Amino acid sequence: MKTRGCFCYNLRELFNLPESRKLLAEMPFGGIAEEREPKAKEKIEERVKFYR
């Protein structure tokens, strides 16, 4: 697959995008390196405030 910067030519062809379009961000994909520690639970009443 040919690339120019981080934009793949195949994507440009697939979506029929003009050369003037540039990729600003990509969604990274990968595996989980390690399990995270459990988060401390807070009461919803302390995290969210309702005003009437």
mmCIF file of N, CA and C in Angstrom:
data_model
loop_
_atom_site.group_PDB
_atom_site.id
_atom_site.type_symbol
_atom_site.label_atom_id
_atom_site.label_comp_id
_atom_site.label_asym_id
_atom_site.label_seq_id
_atom_site.Cartn_x
_atom_site.Cartn_y
_atom_site.Cartn_z
ATOM 1 N N MET A 1 0.838 -1.170 0.000
ATOM 2 C CA MET A 1 0.000 0.000 0.000
ATOM 3 C C MET A 1 0.892 1.245 0.000
ATOM 4 N N LYS A 2 0.702 2.105 -0.969
ATOM 5 C CA LYS A 2 1.492 3.333 -1.034
ATOM 6 C C LYS A 2 0.959 4.339 -0.030
ATOM 7 N N THR A 3 1.869 5.067 0.595
ATOM 8 C CA THR A 3 1.437 6.106 1.518
ATOM 9 C C THR A 3 2.134 7.403 1.178
ATOM 10 N N ARG A 4 1.491 8.478 1.529
ATOM 11 C CA ARG A 4 2.059 9.810 1.361
ATOM 12 C C ARG A 4 1.781 10.515 2.668
ATOM 13 N N GLY A 5 2.791 10.723 3.495
ATOM 14 C CA GLY A 5 2.542 11.159 4.863
ATOM 15 C C GLY A 5 1.920 9.982 5.581
ATOM 16 N N CYS A 6 0.743 10.184 6.153
ATOM 17 C CA CYS A 6 0.057 9.069 6.797
ATOM 18 C C CYS A 6 -1.266 8.769 6.089
ATOM 19 N N PHE A 7 -1.503 9.387 4.941
ATOM 20 C CA PHE A 7 -2.745 9.167 4.197
ATOM 21 C C PHE A 7 -2.522 8.096 3.144
ATOM 22 N N CYS A 8 -3.318 7.071 3.158
ATOM 23 C CA CYS A 8 -3.162 5.970 2.210
ATOM 24 C C CYS A 8 -3.842 6.305 0.895
ATOM 25 N N TYR A 9 -3.159 6.037 -0.207
ATOM 26 C CA TYR A 9 -3.742 6.267 -1.523
ATOM 27 C C TYR A 9 -4.991 5.416 -1.720
ATOM 28 N N ASN A 10 -5.017 4.220 -1.144
ATOM 29 C CA ASN A 10 -6.186 3.356 -1.291
ATOM 30 C C ASN A 10 -7.434 4.000 -0.694
ATOM 31 N N LEU A 11 -7.305 4.705 0.414
ATOM 32 C CA LEU A 11 -8.446 5.400 1.003
ATOM 33 C C LEU A 11 -8.909 6.522 0.096
ATOM 34 N N ARG A 12 -7.969 7.237 -0.479
ATOM 35 C CA ARG A 12 -8.304 8.334 -1.387
ATOM 36 C C ARG A 12 -9.114 7.793 -2.569
ATOM 37 N N GLU A 13 -8.681 6.665 -3.123
ATOM 38 C CA GLU A 13 -9.395 6.055 -4.243
ATOM 39 C C GLU A 13 -10.732 5.468 -3.795
ATOM 40 N N LEU A 14 -10.748 4.812 -2.648
ATOM 41 C CA LEU A 14 -11.955 4.165 -2.150
ATOM 42 C C LEU A 14 -13.087 5.168 -1.954
ATOM 43 N N PHE A 15 -12.770 6.326 -1.362
ATOM 44 C CA PHE A 15 -13.789 7.332 -1.070
ATOM 45 C C PHE A 15 -13.842 8.442 -2.109
ATOM 46 N N ASN A 16 -13.071 8.292 -3.185
ATOM 47 C CA ASN A 16 -13.054 9.266 -4.270
ATOM 48 C C ASN A 16 -12.763 10.681 -3.749
ATOM 49 N N LEU A 17 -11.711 10.804 -2.942
ATOM 50 C CA LEU A 17 -11.353 12.087 -2.340
ATOM 51 C C LEU A 17 -10.355 12.826 -3.228
ATOM 52 N N PRO A 18 -10.489 14.139 -3.347
ATOM 53 C CA PRO A 18 -9.548 14.911 -4.158
ATOM 54 C C PRO A 18 -8.192 15.030 -3.463
ATOM 55 N N GLU A 19 -7.176 15.361 -4.231
ATOM 56 C CA GLU A 19 -5.816 15.534 -3.691
ATOM 57 C C GLU A 19 -5.755 16.635 -2.640
ATOM 58 N N SER A 20 -6.682 17.604 -2.704
ATOM 59 C CA SER A 20 -6.656 18.719 -1.762
ATOM 60 C C SER A 20 -7.038 18.312 -0.339
ATOM 61 N N ARG A 21 -7.685 17.149 -0.172
ATOM 62 C CA ARG A 21 -8.057 16.676 1.164
ATOM 63 C C ARG A 21 -6.837 16.124 1.877
ATOM 64 N N LYS A 22 -6.732 16.442 3.179
ATOM 65 C CA LYS A 22 -5.620 15.945 3.992
ATOM 66 C C LYS A 22 -6.160 15.256 5.227
ATOM 67 N N LEU A 23 -5.486 14.206 5.638
ATOM 68 C CA LEU A 23 -5.871 13.477 6.835
ATOM 69 C C LEU A 23 -5.349 14.232 8.049
ATOM 70 N N LEU A 24 -6.253 14.611 8.959
ATOM 71 C CA LEU A 24 -5.859 15.347 10.155
ATOM 72 C C LEU A 24 -5.678 14.441 11.364
ATOM 73 N N ALA A 25 -6.381 13.332 11.403
ATOM 74 C CA ALA A 25 -6.278 12.438 12.560
ATOM 75 C C ALA A 25 -6.632 11.016 12.144
ATOM 76 N N GLU A 26 -6.117 10.058 12.874
ATOM 77 C CA GLU A 26 -6.424 8.662 12.643
ATOM 78 C C GLU A 26 -6.836 8.025 13.957
ATOM 79 N N MET A 27 -7.696 7.018 13.880
ATOM 80 C CA MET A 27 -8.079 6.262 15.069
ATOM 81 C C MET A 27 -7.055 5.150 15.247
ATOM 82 N N PRO A 28 -6.295 5.194 16.344
ATOM 83 C CA PRO A 28 -5.296 4.149 16.546
ATOM 84 C C PRO A 28 -5.950 2.834 16.959
ATOM 85 N N PHE A 29 -5.464 1.757 16.402
ATOM 86 C CA PHE A 29 -5.938 0.432 16.762
ATOM 87 C C PHE A 29 -4.765 -0.370 17.288
ATOM 88 N N GLY A 30 -5.028 -1.233 18.227
ATOM 89 C CA GLY A 30 -3.963 -2.051 18.776
ATOM 90 C C GLY A 30 -4.492 -2.908 19.902
ATOM 91 N N GLY A 31 -3.592 -3.595 20.546
ATOM 92 C CA GLY A 31 -3.984 -4.482 21.626
ATOM 93 C C GLY A 31 -3.845 -3.802 22.980
ATOM 94 N N ILE A 32 -4.329 -4.488 23.977
ATOM 95 C CA ILE A 32 -4.228 -3.996 25.353
ATOM 96 C C ILE A 32 -2.891 -4.472 25.910
ATOM 97 N N ALA A 33 -2.056 -3.528 26.338
ATOM 98 C CA ALA A 33 -0.737 -3.872 26.859
ATOM 99 C C ALA A 33 -0.842 -4.524 28.235
ATOM 100 N N GLU A 34 -1.722 -3.987 29.072
ATOM 101 C CA GLU A 34 -1.918 -4.552 30.405
ATOM 102 C C GLU A 34 -3.286 -4.160 30.916
ATOM 103 N N GLU A 35 -3.822 -4.924 31.828
ATOM 104 C CA GLU A 35 -5.116 -4.613 32.418
ATOM 105 C C GLU A 35 -4.990 -3.400 33.321
ATOM 106 N N ARG A 36 -6.000 -2.548 33.281
ATOM 107 C CA ARG A 36 -5.946 -1.360 34.142
ATOM 108 C C ARG A 36 -6.517 -1.672 35.516
ATOM 109 N N GLU A 37 -6.173 -0.819 36.467
ATOM 110 C CA GLU A 37 -6.681 -0.992 37.826
ATOM 111 C C GLU A 37 -8.135 -0.530 37.875
ATOM 112 N N PRO A 38 -8.951 -1.149 38.709
ATOM 113 C CA PRO A 38 -10.351 -0.731 38.800
ATOM 114 C C PRO A 38 -10.475 0.696 39.326
ATOM 115 N N LYS A 39 -11.433 1.424 38.783
ATOM 116 C CA LYS A 39 -11.667 2.798 39.231
ATOM 117 C C LYS A 39 -12.524 2.801 40.480
ATOM 118 N N ALA A 40 -12.302 3.785 41.326
ATOM 119 C CA ALA A 40 -13.136 3.947 42.510
ATOM 120 C C ALA A 40 -14.502 4.473 42.062
ATOM 121 N N LYS A 41 -15.559 3.870 42.541
ATOM 122 C CA LYS A 41 -16.912 4.284 42.169
ATOM 123 C C LYS A 41 -17.346 5.463 43.021
ATOM 124 N N GLU A 42 -17.966 6.444 42.361
ATOM 125 C CA GLU A 42 -18.544 7.584 43.079
ATOM 126 C C GLU A 42 -20.052 7.502 42.962
ATOM 127 N N LYS A 43 -20.739 8.076 43.920
ATOM 128 C CA LYS A 43 -22.190 8.133 43.841
ATOM 129 C C LYS A 43 -22.569 9.078 42.711
ATOM 130 N N ILE A 44 -23.603 8.708 41.978
ATOM 131 C CA ILE A 44 -24.044 9.527 40.854
ATOM 132 C C ILE A 44 -24.485 10.914 41.323
ATOM 133 N N GLU A 45 -25.021 10.998 42.533
ATOM 134 C CA GLU A 45 -25.467 12.282 43.072
ATOM 135 C C GLU A 45 -24.295 13.247 43.290
ATOM 136 N N GLU A 46 -23.103 12.702 43.517
ATOM 137 C CA GLU A 46 -21.929 13.549 43.714
ATOM 138 C C GLU A 46 -21.280 13.935 42.384
ATOM 139 N N ARG A 47 -21.457 13.126 41.358
ATOM 140 C CA ARG A 47 -20.835 13.396 40.056
ATOM 141 C C ARG A 47 -21.691 14.276 39.161
ATOM 142 N N VAL A 48 -23.015 14.144 39.274
ATOM 143 C CA VAL A 48 -23.934 14.846 38.380
ATOM 144 C C VAL A 48 -24.836 15.757 39.205
ATOM 145 N N LYS A 49 -24.981 16.988 38.752
ATOM 146 C CA LYS A 49 -25.869 17.937 39.433
ATOM 147 C C LYS A 49 -27.027 18.269 38.520
ATOM 148 N N PHE A 50 -28.234 18.300 39.090
ATOM 149 C CA PHE A 50 -29.436 18.660 38.351
ATOM 150 C C PHE A 50 -29.953 19.972 38.909
ATOM 151 N N TYR A 51 -30.288 20.887 38.022
ATOM 152 C CA TYR A 51 -30.874 22.169 38.405
ATOM 153 C C TYR A 51 -32.223 22.297 37.735
ATOM 154 N N ARG A 52 -33.190 22.745 38.504
ATOM 155 C CA ARG A 52 -34.546 22.925 37.945
ATOM 156 C C ARG A 52 -34.940 24.366 37.996
#
